[in-house]
PDB file of C-alpha atoms in Angstrom:
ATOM      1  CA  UNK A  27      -1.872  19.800 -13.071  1.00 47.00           C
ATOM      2  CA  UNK A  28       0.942  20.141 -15.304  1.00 47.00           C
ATOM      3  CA  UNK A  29       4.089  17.148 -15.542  1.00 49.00           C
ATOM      4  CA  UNK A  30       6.373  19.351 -14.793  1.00 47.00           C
ATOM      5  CA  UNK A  31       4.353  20.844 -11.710  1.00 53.00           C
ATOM      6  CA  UNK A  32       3.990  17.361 -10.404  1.00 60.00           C
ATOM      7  CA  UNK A  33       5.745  16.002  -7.546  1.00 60.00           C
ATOM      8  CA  UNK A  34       5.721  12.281  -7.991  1.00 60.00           C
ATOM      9  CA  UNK A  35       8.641   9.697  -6.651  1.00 64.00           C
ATOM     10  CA  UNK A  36       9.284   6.468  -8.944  1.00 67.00           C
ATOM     11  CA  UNK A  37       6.337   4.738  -7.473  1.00 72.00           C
ATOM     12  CA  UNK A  38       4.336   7.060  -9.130  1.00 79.00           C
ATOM     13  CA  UNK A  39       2.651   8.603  -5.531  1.00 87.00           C
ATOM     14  CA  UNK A  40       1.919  12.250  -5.709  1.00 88.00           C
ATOM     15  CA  UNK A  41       3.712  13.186  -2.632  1.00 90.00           C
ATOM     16  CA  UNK A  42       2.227  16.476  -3.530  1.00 87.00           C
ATOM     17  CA  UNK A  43      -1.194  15.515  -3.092  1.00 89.00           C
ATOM     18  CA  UNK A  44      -0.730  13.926  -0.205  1.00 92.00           C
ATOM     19  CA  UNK A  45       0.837  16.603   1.759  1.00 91.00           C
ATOM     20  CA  UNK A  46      -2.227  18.879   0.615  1.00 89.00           C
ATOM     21  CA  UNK A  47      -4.338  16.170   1.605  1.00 89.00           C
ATOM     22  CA  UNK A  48      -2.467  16.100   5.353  1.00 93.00           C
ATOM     23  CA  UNK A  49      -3.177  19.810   5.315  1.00 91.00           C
ATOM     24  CA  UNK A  50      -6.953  19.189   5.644  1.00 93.00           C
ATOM     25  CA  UNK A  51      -9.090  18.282   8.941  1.00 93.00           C
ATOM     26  CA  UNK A  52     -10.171  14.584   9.452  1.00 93.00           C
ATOM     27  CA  UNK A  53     -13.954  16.366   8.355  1.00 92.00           C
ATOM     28  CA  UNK A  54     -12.620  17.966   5.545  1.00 93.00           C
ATOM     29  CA  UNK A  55     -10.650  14.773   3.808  1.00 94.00           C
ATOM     30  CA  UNK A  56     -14.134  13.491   4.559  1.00 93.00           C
ATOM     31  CA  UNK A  57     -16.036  15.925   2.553  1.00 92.00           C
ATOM     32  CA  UNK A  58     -13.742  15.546  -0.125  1.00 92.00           C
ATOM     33  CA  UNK A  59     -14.007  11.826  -0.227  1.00 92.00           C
ATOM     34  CA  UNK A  60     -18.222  12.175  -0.156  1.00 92.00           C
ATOM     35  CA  UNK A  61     -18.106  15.157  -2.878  1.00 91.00           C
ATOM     36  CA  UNK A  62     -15.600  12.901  -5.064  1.00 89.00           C
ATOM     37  CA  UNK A  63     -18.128  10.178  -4.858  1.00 89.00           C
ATOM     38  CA  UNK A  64     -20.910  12.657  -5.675  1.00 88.00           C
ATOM     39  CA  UNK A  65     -18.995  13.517  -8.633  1.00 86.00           C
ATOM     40  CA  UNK A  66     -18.334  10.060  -9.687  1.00 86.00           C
ATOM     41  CA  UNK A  67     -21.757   9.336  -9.325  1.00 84.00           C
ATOM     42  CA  UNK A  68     -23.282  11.781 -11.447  1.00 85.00           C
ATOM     43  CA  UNK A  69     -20.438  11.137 -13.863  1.00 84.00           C
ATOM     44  CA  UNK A  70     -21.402   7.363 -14.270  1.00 84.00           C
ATOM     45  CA  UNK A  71     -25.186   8.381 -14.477  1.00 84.00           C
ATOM     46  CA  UNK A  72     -24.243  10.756 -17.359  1.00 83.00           C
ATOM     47  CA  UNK A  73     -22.221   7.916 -19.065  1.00 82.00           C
ATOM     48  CA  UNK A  74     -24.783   5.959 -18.502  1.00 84.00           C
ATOM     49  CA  UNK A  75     -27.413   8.108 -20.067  1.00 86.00           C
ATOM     50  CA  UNK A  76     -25.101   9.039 -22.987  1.00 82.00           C
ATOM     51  CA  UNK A  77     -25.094   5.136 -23.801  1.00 79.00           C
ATOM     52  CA  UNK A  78     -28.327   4.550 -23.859  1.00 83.00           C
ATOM     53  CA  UNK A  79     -29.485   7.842 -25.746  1.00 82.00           C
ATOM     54  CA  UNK A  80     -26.968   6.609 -28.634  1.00 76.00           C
ATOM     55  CA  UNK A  81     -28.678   3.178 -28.518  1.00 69.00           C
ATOM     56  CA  UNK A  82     -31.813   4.679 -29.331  1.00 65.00           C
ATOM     57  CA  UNK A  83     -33.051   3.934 -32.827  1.00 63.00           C
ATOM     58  CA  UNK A  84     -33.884   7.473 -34.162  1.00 57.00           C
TER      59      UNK A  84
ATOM     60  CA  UNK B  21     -38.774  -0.445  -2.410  1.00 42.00           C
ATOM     61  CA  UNK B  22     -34.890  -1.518  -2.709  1.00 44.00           C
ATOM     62  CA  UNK B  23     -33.432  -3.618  -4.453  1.00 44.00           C
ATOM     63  CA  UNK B  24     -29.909  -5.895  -4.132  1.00 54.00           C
ATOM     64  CA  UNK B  25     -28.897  -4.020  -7.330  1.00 53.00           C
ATOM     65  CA  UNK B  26     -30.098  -0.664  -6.760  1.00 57.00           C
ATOM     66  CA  UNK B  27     -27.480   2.199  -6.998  1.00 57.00           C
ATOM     67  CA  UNK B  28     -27.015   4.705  -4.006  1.00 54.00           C
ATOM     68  CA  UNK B  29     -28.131   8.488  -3.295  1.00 56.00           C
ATOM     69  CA  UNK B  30     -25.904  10.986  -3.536  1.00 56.00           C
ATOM     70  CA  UNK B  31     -25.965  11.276   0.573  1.00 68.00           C
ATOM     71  CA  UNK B  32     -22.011  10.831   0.822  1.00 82.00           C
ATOM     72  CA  UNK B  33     -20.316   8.530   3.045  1.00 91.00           C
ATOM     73  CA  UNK B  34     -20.493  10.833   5.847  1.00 92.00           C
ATOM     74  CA  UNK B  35     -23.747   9.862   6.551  1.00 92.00           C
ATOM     75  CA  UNK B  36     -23.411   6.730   7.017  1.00 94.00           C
ATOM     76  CA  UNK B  37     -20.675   6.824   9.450  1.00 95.00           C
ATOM     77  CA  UNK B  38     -23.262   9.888  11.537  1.00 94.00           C
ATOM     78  CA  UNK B  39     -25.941   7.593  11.487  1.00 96.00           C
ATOM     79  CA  UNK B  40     -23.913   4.569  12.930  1.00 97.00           C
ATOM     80  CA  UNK B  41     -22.825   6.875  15.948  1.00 97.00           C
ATOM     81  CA  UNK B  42     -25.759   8.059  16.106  1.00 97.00           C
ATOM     82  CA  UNK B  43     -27.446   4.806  16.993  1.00 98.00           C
ATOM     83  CA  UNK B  44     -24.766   4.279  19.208  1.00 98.00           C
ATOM     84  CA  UNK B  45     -23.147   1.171  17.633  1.00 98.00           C
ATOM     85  CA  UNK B  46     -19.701  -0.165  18.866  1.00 98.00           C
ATOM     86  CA  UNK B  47     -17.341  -0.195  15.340  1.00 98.00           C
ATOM     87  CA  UNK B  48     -14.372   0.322  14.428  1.00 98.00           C
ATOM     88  CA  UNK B  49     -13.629   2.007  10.573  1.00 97.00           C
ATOM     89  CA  UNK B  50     -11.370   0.350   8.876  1.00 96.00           C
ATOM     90  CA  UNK B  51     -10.671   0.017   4.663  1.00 93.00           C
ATOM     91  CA  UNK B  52     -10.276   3.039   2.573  1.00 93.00           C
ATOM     92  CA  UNK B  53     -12.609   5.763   4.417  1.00 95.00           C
ATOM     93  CA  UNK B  54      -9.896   4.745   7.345  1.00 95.00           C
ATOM     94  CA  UNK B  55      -7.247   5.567   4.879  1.00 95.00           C
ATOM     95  CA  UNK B  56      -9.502   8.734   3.882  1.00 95.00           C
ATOM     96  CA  UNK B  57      -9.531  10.300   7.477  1.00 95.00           C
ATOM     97  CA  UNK B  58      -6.109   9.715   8.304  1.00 94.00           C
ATOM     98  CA  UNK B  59      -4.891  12.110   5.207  1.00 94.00           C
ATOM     99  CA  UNK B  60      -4.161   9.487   2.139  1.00 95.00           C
ATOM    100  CA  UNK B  61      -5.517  10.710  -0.995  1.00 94.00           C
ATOM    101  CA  UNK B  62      -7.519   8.274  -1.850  1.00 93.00           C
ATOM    102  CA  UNK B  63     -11.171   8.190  -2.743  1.00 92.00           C
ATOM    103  CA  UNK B  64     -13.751   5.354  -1.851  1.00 92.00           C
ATOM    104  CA  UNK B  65     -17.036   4.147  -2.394  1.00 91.00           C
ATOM    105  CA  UNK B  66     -18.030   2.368   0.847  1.00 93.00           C
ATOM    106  CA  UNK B  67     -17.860   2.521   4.445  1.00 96.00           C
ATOM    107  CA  UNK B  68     -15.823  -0.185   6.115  1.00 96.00           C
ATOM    108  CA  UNK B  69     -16.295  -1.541   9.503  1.00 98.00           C
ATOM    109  CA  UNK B  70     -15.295  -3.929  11.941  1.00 98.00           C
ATOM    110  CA  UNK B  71     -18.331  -4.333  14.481  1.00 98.00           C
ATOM    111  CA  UNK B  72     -18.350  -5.445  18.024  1.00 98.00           C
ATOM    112  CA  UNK B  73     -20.496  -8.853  18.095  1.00 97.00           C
ATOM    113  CA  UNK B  74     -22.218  -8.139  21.296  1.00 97.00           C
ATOM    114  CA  UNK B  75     -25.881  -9.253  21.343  1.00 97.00           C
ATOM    115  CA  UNK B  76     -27.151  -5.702  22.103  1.00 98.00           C
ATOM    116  CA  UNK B  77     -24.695  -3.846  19.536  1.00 98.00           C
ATOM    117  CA  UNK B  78     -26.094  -6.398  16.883  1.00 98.00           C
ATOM    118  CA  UNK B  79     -29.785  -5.526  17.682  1.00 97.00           C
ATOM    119  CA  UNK B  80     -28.456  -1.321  17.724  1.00 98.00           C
ATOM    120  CA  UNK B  81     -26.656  -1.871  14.155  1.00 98.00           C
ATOM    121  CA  UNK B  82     -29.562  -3.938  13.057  1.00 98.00           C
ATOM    122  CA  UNK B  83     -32.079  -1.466  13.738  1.00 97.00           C
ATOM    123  CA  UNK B  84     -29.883   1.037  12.396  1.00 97.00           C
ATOM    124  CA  UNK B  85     -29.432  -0.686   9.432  1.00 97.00           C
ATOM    125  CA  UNK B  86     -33.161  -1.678   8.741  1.00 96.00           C
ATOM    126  CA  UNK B  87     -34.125   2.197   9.221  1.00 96.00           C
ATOM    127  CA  UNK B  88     -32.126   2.901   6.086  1.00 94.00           C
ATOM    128  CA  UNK B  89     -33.626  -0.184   4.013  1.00 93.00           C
ATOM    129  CA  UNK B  90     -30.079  -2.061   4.192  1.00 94.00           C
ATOM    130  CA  UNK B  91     -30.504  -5.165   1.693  1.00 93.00           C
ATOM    131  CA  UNK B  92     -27.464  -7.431   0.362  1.00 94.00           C
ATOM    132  CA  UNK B  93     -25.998  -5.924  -2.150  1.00 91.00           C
ATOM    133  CA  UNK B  94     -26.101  -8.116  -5.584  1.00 87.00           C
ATOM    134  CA  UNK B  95     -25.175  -7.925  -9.237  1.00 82.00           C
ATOM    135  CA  UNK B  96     -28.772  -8.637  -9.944  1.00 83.00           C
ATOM    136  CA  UNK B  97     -31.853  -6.941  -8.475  1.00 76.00           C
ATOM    137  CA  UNK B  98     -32.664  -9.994  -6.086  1.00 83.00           C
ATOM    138  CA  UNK B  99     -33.785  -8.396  -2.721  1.00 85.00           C
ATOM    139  CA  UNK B 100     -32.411 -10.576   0.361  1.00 88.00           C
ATOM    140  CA  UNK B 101     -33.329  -8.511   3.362  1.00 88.00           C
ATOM    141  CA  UNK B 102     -30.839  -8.485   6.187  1.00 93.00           C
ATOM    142  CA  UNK B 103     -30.844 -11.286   9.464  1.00 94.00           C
ATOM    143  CA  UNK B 104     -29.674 -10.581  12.867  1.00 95.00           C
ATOM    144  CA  UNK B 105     -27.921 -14.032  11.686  1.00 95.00           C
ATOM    145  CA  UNK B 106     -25.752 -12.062   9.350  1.00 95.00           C
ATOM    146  CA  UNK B 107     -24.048  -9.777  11.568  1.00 97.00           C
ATOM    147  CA  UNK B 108     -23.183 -12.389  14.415  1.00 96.00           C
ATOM    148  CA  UNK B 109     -21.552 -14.744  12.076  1.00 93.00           C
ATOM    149  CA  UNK B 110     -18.068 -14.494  11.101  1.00 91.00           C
ATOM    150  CA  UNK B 111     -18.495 -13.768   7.730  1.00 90.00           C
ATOM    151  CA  UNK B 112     -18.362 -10.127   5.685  1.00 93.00           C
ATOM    152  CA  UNK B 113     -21.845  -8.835   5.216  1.00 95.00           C
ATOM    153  CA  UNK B 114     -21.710  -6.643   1.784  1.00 95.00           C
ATOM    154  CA  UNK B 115     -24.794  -3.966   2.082  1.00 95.00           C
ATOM    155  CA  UNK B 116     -26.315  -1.033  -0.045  1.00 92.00           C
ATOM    156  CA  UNK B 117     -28.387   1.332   1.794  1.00 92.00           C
ATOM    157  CA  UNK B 118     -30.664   4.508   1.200  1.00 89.00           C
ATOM    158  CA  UNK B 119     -27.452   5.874   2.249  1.00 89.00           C
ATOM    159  CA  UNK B 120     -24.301   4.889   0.750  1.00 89.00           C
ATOM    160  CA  UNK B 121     -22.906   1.231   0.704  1.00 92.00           C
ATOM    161  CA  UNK B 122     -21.623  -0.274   3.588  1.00 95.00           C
ATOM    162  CA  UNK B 123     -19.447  -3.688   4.053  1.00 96.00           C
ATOM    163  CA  UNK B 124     -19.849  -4.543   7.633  1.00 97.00           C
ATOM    164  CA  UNK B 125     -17.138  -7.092   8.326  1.00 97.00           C
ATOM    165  CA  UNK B 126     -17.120  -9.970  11.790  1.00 96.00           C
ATOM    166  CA  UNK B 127     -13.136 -10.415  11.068  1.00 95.00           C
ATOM    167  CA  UNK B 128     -10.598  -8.889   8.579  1.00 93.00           C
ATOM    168  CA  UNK B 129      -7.413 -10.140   7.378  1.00 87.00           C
ATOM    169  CA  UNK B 130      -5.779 -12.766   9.906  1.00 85.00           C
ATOM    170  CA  UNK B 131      -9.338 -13.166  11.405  1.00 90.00           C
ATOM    171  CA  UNK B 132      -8.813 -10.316  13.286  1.00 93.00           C
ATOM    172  CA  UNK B 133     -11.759  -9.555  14.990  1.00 96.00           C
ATOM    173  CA  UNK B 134     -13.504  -5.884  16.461  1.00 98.00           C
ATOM    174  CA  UNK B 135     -11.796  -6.839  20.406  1.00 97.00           C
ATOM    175  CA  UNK B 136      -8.152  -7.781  18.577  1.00 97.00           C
ATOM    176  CA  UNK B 137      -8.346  -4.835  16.919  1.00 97.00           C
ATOM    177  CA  UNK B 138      -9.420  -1.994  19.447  1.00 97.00           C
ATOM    178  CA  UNK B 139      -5.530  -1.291  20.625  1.00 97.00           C
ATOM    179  CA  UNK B 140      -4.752  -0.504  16.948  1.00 97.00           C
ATOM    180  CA  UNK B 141      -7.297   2.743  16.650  1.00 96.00           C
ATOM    181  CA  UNK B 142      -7.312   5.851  16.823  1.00 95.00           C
ATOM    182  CA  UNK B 143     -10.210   8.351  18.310  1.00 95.00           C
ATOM    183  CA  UNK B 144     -11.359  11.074  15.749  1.00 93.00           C
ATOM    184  CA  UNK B 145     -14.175  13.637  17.006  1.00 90.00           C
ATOM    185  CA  UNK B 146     -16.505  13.880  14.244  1.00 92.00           C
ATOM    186  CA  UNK B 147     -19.864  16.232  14.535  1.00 90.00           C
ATOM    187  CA  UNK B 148     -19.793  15.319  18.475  1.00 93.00           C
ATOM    188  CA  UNK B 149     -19.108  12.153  18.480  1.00 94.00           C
ATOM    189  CA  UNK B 150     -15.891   9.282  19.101  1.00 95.00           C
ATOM    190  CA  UNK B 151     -15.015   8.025  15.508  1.00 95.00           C
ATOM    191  CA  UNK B 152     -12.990   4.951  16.283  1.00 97.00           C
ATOM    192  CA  UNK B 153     -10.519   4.304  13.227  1.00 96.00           C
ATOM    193  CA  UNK B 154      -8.125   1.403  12.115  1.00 97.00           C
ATOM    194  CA  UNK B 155      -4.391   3.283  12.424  1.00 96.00           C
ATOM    195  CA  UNK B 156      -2.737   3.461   9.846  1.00 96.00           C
ATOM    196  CA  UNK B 157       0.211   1.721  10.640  1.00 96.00           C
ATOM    197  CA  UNK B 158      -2.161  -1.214  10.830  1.00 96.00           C
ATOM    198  CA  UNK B 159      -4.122  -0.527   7.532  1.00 95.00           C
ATOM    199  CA  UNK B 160      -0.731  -0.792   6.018  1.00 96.00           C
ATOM    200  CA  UNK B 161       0.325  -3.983   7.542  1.00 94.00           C
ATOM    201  CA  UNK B 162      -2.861  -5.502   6.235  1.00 90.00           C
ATOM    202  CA  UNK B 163      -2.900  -4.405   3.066  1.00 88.00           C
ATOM    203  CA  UNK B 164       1.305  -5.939   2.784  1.00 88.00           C
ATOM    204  CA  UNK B 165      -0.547  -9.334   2.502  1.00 84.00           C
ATOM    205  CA  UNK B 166      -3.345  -8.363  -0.185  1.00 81.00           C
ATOM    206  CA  UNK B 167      -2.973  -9.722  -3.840  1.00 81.00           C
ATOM    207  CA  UNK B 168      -5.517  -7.606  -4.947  1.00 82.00           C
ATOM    208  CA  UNK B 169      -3.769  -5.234  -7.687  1.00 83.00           C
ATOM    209  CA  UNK B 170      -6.137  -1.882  -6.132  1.00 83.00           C
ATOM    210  CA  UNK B 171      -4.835  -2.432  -2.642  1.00 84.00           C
ATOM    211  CA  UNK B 172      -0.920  -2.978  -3.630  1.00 85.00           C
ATOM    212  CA  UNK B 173      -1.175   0.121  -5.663  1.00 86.00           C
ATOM    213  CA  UNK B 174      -3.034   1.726  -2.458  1.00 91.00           C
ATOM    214  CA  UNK B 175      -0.438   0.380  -0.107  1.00 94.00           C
ATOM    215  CA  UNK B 176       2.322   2.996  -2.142  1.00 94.00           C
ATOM    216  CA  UNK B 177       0.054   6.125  -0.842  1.00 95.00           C
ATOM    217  CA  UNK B 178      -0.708   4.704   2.350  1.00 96.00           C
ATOM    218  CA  UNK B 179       3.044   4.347   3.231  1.00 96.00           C
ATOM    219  CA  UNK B 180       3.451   7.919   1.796  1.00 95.00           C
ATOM    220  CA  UNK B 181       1.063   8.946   3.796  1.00 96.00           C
ATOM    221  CA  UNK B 182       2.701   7.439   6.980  1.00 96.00           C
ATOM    222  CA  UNK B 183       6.187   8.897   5.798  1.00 95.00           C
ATOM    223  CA  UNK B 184       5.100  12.401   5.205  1.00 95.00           C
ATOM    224  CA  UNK B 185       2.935  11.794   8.739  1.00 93.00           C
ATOM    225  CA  UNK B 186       6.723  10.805  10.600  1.00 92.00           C
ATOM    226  CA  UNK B 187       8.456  13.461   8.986  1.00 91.00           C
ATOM    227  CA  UNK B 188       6.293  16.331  10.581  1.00 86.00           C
ATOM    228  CA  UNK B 189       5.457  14.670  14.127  1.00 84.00           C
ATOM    229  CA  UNK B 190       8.279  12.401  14.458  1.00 77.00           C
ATOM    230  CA  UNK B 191       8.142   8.441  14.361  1.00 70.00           C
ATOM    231  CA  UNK B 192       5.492   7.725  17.246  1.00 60.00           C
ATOM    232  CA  UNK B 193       3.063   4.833  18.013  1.00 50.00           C
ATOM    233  CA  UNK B 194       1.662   4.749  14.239  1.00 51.00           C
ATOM    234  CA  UNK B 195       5.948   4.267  12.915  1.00 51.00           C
ATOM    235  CA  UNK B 196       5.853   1.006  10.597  1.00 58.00           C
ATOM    236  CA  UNK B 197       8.336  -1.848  12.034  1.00 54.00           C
ATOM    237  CA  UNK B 198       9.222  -3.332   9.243  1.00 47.00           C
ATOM    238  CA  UNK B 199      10.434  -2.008   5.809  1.00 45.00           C
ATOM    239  CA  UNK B 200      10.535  -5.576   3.885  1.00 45.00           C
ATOM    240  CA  UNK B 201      10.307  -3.994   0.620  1.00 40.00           C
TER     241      UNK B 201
END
């Protein structure tokens, strides 16, 4: 998302994401909580294996 | 065979909270899933929960832990196997699971326990069951005594959240009493 697309106040909340998240059913904030964990899982196991491959004497 | 270091599945958090009903233990959800459910953009990495301390809920949550290989969870790989001991004292029990991780808590903040707590949830139906969650009028007041950094930087979306939630249904039950900004 763009700066100038974004609504945030001077607390730096994105009231905009929050009233798309208030749009969703108690499931589906629930989904996307367990699909961003997915994804930060997988992300951290890719770091992870990036890290060690360059560790790796060749 | 798990260990107190071990990372979780990708099963989502969902799971966890399906198998807990499903065994039919008394809890309430509290922490950021809470947050989660009741429409704050947030995203966590653990289930939450206040538990009721009855004898026969802490035999139903200890079976229901055990049947997903719940051990302590640790910076080190040291297995420590969960006690019936653990979940009737009045302590916070930090778990990993085949599941997800799970922090299953006697009190939270003001030693507030699963009984002084039950007037301040709300009832979510979730895949046919009664989800019992923290409200989030009350998440908010306990996160206005936190010094952790995560949760005062939380407690900005949370009262978003709640503002956003008063603006379309009007300032009911969950409105926050004080603004002491």
């Amino acid at each position: 998302m763009s700066k100038e697309t974004k609504v945030a106040d001077e607390s730096g909340v994105d009231k905009g994401l929050v009233a798309m998240f208030l749009k969703m059913s108690p499931e589906e904030r629930l989904r996307a909580n367990d699909d961003a964990f997915r994804t930060i899982l997988e992300l951290r196991d890719a770091y992870r294996r990036q890290k060690a491959d360059g560790r790796r004497p060749e | 065979m798990p260990t107190g270091g071990r990372k979780p599945t990708g099963a989502g958090l969902s799971e966890v909270l399906v198998g807990l009903l499903e065994a039919g233990v008394d809890f309430i959800l509290v922490g950021g899933l809470a947050a989660v459910i009741q429409g704050a953009p947030v995203t966590t990495m653990d289930v939450d929960i206040v538990h009721s301390q009855s004898p026969e809920n802490i035999a139903r949550l200890l079976a229901f832990l055990k049947s997903v290989e719940a051990v302590h969870r640790r910076f080190d790989d040291k297995l420590i196997e969960l006690k019936e001991e653990d979940l009737s004292g009045k302590g916070h029990v930090l778990l990993t699971t085949g599941i997800g991780a799970i922090d299953v808590l006697a009190v939270i903040e003001g030693g507030r326990s699963y009984e002084d707590l039950l007037e301040h949830t709300v009832d979510i139906d979730f895949r046919g069951h009664t989800l019992r969650v923290l409200d989030l009028k009350t998440l908010i007041e306990l996160k206005k005594t936190s010094t952790d950094p995560k949760d005062k930087q939380r407690l900005l979306v949370l009262r978003e959240t709640l503002r956003q939630l008063e603006e379309k249904y009007g300032r009911g039950e969950d409105k926050e009493d004080s603004e002491d900004e």
